[in-house]
Short mmCIF file of C-alpha atoms and ligand atoms in Angstrom, two decimals:
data_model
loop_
_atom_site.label_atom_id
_atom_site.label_comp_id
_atom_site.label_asym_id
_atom_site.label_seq_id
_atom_site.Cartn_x
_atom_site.Cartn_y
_atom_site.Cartn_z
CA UNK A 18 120.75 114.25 98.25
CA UNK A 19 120.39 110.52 99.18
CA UNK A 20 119.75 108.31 96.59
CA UNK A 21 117.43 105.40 95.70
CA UNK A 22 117.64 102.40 93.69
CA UNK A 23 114.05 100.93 92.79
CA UNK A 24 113.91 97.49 91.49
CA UNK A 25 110.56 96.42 89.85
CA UNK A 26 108.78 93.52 88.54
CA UNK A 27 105.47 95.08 87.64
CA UNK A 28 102.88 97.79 87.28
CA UNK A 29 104.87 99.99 89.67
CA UNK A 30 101.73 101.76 91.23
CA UNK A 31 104.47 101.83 94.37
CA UNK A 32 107.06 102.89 92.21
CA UNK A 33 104.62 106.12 91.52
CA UNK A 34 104.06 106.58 94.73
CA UNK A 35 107.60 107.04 95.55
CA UNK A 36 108.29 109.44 92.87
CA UNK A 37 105.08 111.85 93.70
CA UNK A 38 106.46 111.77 97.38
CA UNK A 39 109.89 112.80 96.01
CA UNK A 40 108.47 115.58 94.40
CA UNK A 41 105.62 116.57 97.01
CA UNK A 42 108.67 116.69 99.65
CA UNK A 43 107.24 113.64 101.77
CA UNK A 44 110.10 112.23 100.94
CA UNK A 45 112.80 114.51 101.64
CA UNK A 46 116.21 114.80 100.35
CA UNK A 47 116.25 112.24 98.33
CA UNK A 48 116.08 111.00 94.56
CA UNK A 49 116.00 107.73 92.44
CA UNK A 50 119.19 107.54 90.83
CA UNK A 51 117.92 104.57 88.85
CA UNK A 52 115.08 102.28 88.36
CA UNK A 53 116.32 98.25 87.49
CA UNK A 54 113.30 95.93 85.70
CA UNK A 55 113.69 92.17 85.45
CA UNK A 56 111.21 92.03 83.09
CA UNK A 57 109.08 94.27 80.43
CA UNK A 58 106.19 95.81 83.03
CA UNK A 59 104.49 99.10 82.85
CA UNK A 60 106.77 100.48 85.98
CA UNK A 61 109.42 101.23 83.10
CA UNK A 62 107.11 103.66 81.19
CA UNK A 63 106.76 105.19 84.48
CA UNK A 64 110.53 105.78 85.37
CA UNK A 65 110.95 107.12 81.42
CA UNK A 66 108.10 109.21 81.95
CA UNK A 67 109.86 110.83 85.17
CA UNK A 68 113.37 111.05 83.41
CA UNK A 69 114.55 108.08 85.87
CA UNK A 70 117.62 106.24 84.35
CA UNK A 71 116.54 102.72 83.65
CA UNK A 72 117.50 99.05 82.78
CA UNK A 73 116.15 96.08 82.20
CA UNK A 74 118.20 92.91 83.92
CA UNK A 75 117.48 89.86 81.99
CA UNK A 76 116.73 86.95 84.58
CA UNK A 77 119.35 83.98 84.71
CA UNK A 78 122.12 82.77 86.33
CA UNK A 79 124.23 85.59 87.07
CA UNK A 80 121.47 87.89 87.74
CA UNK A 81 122.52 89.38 91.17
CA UNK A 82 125.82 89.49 89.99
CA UNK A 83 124.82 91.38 87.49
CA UNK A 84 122.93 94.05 89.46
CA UNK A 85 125.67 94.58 91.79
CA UNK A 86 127.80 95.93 88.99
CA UNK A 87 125.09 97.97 87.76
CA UNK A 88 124.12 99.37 91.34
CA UNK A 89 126.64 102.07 92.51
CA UNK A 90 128.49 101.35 96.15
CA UNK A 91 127.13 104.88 97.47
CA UNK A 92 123.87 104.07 97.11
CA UNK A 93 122.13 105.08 100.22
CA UNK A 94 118.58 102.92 99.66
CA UNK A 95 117.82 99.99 97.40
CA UNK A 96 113.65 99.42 97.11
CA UNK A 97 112.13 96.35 96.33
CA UNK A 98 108.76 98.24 95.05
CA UNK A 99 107.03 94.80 93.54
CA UNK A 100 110.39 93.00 92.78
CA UNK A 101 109.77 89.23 92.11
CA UNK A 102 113.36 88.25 91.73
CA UNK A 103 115.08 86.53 94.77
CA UNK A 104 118.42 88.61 95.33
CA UNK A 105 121.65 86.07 96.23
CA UNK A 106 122.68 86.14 99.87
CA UNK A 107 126.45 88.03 98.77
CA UNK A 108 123.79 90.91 97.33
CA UNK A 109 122.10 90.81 100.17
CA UNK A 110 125.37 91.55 102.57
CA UNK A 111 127.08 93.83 100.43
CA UNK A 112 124.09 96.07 100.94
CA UNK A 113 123.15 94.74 104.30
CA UNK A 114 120.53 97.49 105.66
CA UNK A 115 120.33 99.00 102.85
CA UNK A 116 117.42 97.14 101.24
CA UNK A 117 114.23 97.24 101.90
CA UNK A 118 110.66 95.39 100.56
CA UNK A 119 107.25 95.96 100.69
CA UNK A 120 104.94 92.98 101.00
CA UNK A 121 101.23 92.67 100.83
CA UNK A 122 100.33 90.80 103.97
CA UNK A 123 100.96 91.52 108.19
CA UNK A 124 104.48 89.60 108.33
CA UNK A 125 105.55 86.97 109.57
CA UNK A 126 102.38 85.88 108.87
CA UNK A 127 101.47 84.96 104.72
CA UNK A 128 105.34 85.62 103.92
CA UNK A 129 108.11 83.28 102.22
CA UNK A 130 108.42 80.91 99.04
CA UNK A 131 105.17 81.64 96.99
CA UNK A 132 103.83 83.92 98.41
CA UNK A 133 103.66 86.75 96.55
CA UNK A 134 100.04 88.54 94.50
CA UNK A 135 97.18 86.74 94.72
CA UNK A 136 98.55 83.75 96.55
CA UNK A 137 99.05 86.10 99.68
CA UNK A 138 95.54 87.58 99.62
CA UNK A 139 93.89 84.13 99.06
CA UNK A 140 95.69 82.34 101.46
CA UNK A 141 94.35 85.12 103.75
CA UNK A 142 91.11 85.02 103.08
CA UNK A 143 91.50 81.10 103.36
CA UNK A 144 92.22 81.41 106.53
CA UNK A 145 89.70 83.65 107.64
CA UNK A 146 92.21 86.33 108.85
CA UNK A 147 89.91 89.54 110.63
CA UNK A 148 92.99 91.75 109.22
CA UNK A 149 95.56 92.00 107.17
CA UNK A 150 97.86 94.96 105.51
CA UNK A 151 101.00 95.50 104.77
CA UNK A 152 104.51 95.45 106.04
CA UNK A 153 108.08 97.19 105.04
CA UNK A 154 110.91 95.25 105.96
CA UNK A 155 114.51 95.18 105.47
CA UNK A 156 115.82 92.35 102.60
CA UNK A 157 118.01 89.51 103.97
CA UNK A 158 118.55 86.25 102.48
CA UNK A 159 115.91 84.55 103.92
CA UNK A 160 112.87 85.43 101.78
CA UNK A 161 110.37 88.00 103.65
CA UNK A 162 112.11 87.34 106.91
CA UNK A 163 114.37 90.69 107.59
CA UNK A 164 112.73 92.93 110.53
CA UNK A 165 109.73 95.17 110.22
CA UNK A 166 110.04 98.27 109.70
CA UNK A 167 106.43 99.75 109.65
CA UNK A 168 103.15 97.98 108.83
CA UNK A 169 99.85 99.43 107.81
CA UNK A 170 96.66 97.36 108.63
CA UNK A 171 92.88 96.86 106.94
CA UNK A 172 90.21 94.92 108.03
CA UNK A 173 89.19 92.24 106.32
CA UNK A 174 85.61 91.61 105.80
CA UNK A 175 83.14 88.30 105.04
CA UNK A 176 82.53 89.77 101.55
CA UNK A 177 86.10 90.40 100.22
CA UNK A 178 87.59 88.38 97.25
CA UNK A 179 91.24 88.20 96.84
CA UNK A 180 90.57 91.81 94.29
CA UNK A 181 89.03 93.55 96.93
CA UNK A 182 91.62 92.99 99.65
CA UNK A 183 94.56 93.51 97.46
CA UNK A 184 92.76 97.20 96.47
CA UNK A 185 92.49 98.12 100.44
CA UNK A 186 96.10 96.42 100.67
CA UNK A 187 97.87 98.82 97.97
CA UNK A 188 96.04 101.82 99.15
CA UNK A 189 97.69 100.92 102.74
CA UNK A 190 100.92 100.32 100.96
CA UNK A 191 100.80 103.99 99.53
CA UNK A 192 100.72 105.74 102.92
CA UNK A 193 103.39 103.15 104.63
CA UNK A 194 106.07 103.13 101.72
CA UNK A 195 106.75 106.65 101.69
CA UNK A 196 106.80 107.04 105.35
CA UNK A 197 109.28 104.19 106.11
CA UNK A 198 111.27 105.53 103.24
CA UNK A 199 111.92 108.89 104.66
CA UNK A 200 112.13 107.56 108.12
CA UNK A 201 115.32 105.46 107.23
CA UNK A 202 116.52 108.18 104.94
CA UNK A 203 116.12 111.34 107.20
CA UNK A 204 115.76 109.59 111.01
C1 LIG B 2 102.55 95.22 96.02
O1 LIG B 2 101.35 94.70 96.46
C2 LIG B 2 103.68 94.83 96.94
O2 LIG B 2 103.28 94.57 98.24
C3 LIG B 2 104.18 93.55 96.32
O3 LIG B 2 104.03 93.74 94.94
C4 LIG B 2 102.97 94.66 94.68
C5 LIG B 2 103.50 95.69 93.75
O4 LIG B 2 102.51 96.49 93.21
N1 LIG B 2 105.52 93.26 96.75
P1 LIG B 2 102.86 97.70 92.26
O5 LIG B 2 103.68 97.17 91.09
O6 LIG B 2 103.64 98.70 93.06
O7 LIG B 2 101.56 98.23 91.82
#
């Protein structure tokens, strides 16, 4: 049985997603071994709803420090499932290709320092993008820059506000997630 770490920062819709396709056998072999919150969201009541251990990390300092004693060595995947915490470069190493993000936007493009939520699906619209989606990617230091692992796409069209696209984005994010999950989990 492989198992997952899920870090969240939010509603965990993802974070759902992962734990149907545990249970559905999309995702095989595996389960989360623990779900780690930097702040009060709803993707906690989630993880206690599913039995998933879980912790809240207060924010600070020593933060990445402080997940790295929390997260066990044989963890076999660590997913950033709406994380918005940046993880220290020695966290990043210790569990070099073993972490992996999803974010709401084609990479390389609408990726880095602020962009995150609605900044990444106004900026597209801004710039009058004909498509966007999403992209999983590994986690090194520099912030959305590790390689692509899969990447779902959606058009975007003249009528979309920043809601809109982010709806078509998560429901792109559902089908890719899983998939790139099991693929580095199972081959
Ligand atoms: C997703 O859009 C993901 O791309 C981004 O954060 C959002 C998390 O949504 N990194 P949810 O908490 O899984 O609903």
């Amino acid at each position: 049985m492989k198992k997952i770490v899920v870090l969240i920062s939010g509603s965990g819709t993802n974070l759902q997603r992962i734990i149907d396709c545990i249970e559905s056998g999309e995702i095989a072999n595996a389960k989360i071994s623990m779900v780690l919150a930097d702040r009060n969201c709803y993707g906690v009541e989630r993880a206690e709803h599913a039995n998933i251990p879980n912790q809240l990390i207060k924010r600070g300092k020593s933060f990445s420090e402080h997940l790295e004693k929390i997260i066990p060595e044989n963890t076999d995947l660590i997913v950033l499932a709406g994380f918005l915490s940046i993880l220290s470069s020695d966290f990043t190493e210790k569990f070099k290709g073993k972490i992996i993000n999803i974010h709401p936007a084609l990479l390389p493009k609408f990726g880095g320092f602020g962009m995150w939520g609605m900044n990444v699906h106004n900026a597209v619209l801004e710039a009058k993008e004909e498509e966007s989606g999403a992209s999983v990617h590994f986690v090194t230091s520099g912030i959305d820059e590790g390689e692509i692992i899969l990447q779902g796409k959606v058009p975007v069209d003249e009528n979309d506000t920043p809601e809109t696209l982010a709806a078509k984005v998560h429901a792109i994010e559902y089908e890719i997630f899983p998939k790139a999950i099991n693929k580095i989990l199972n081959g």
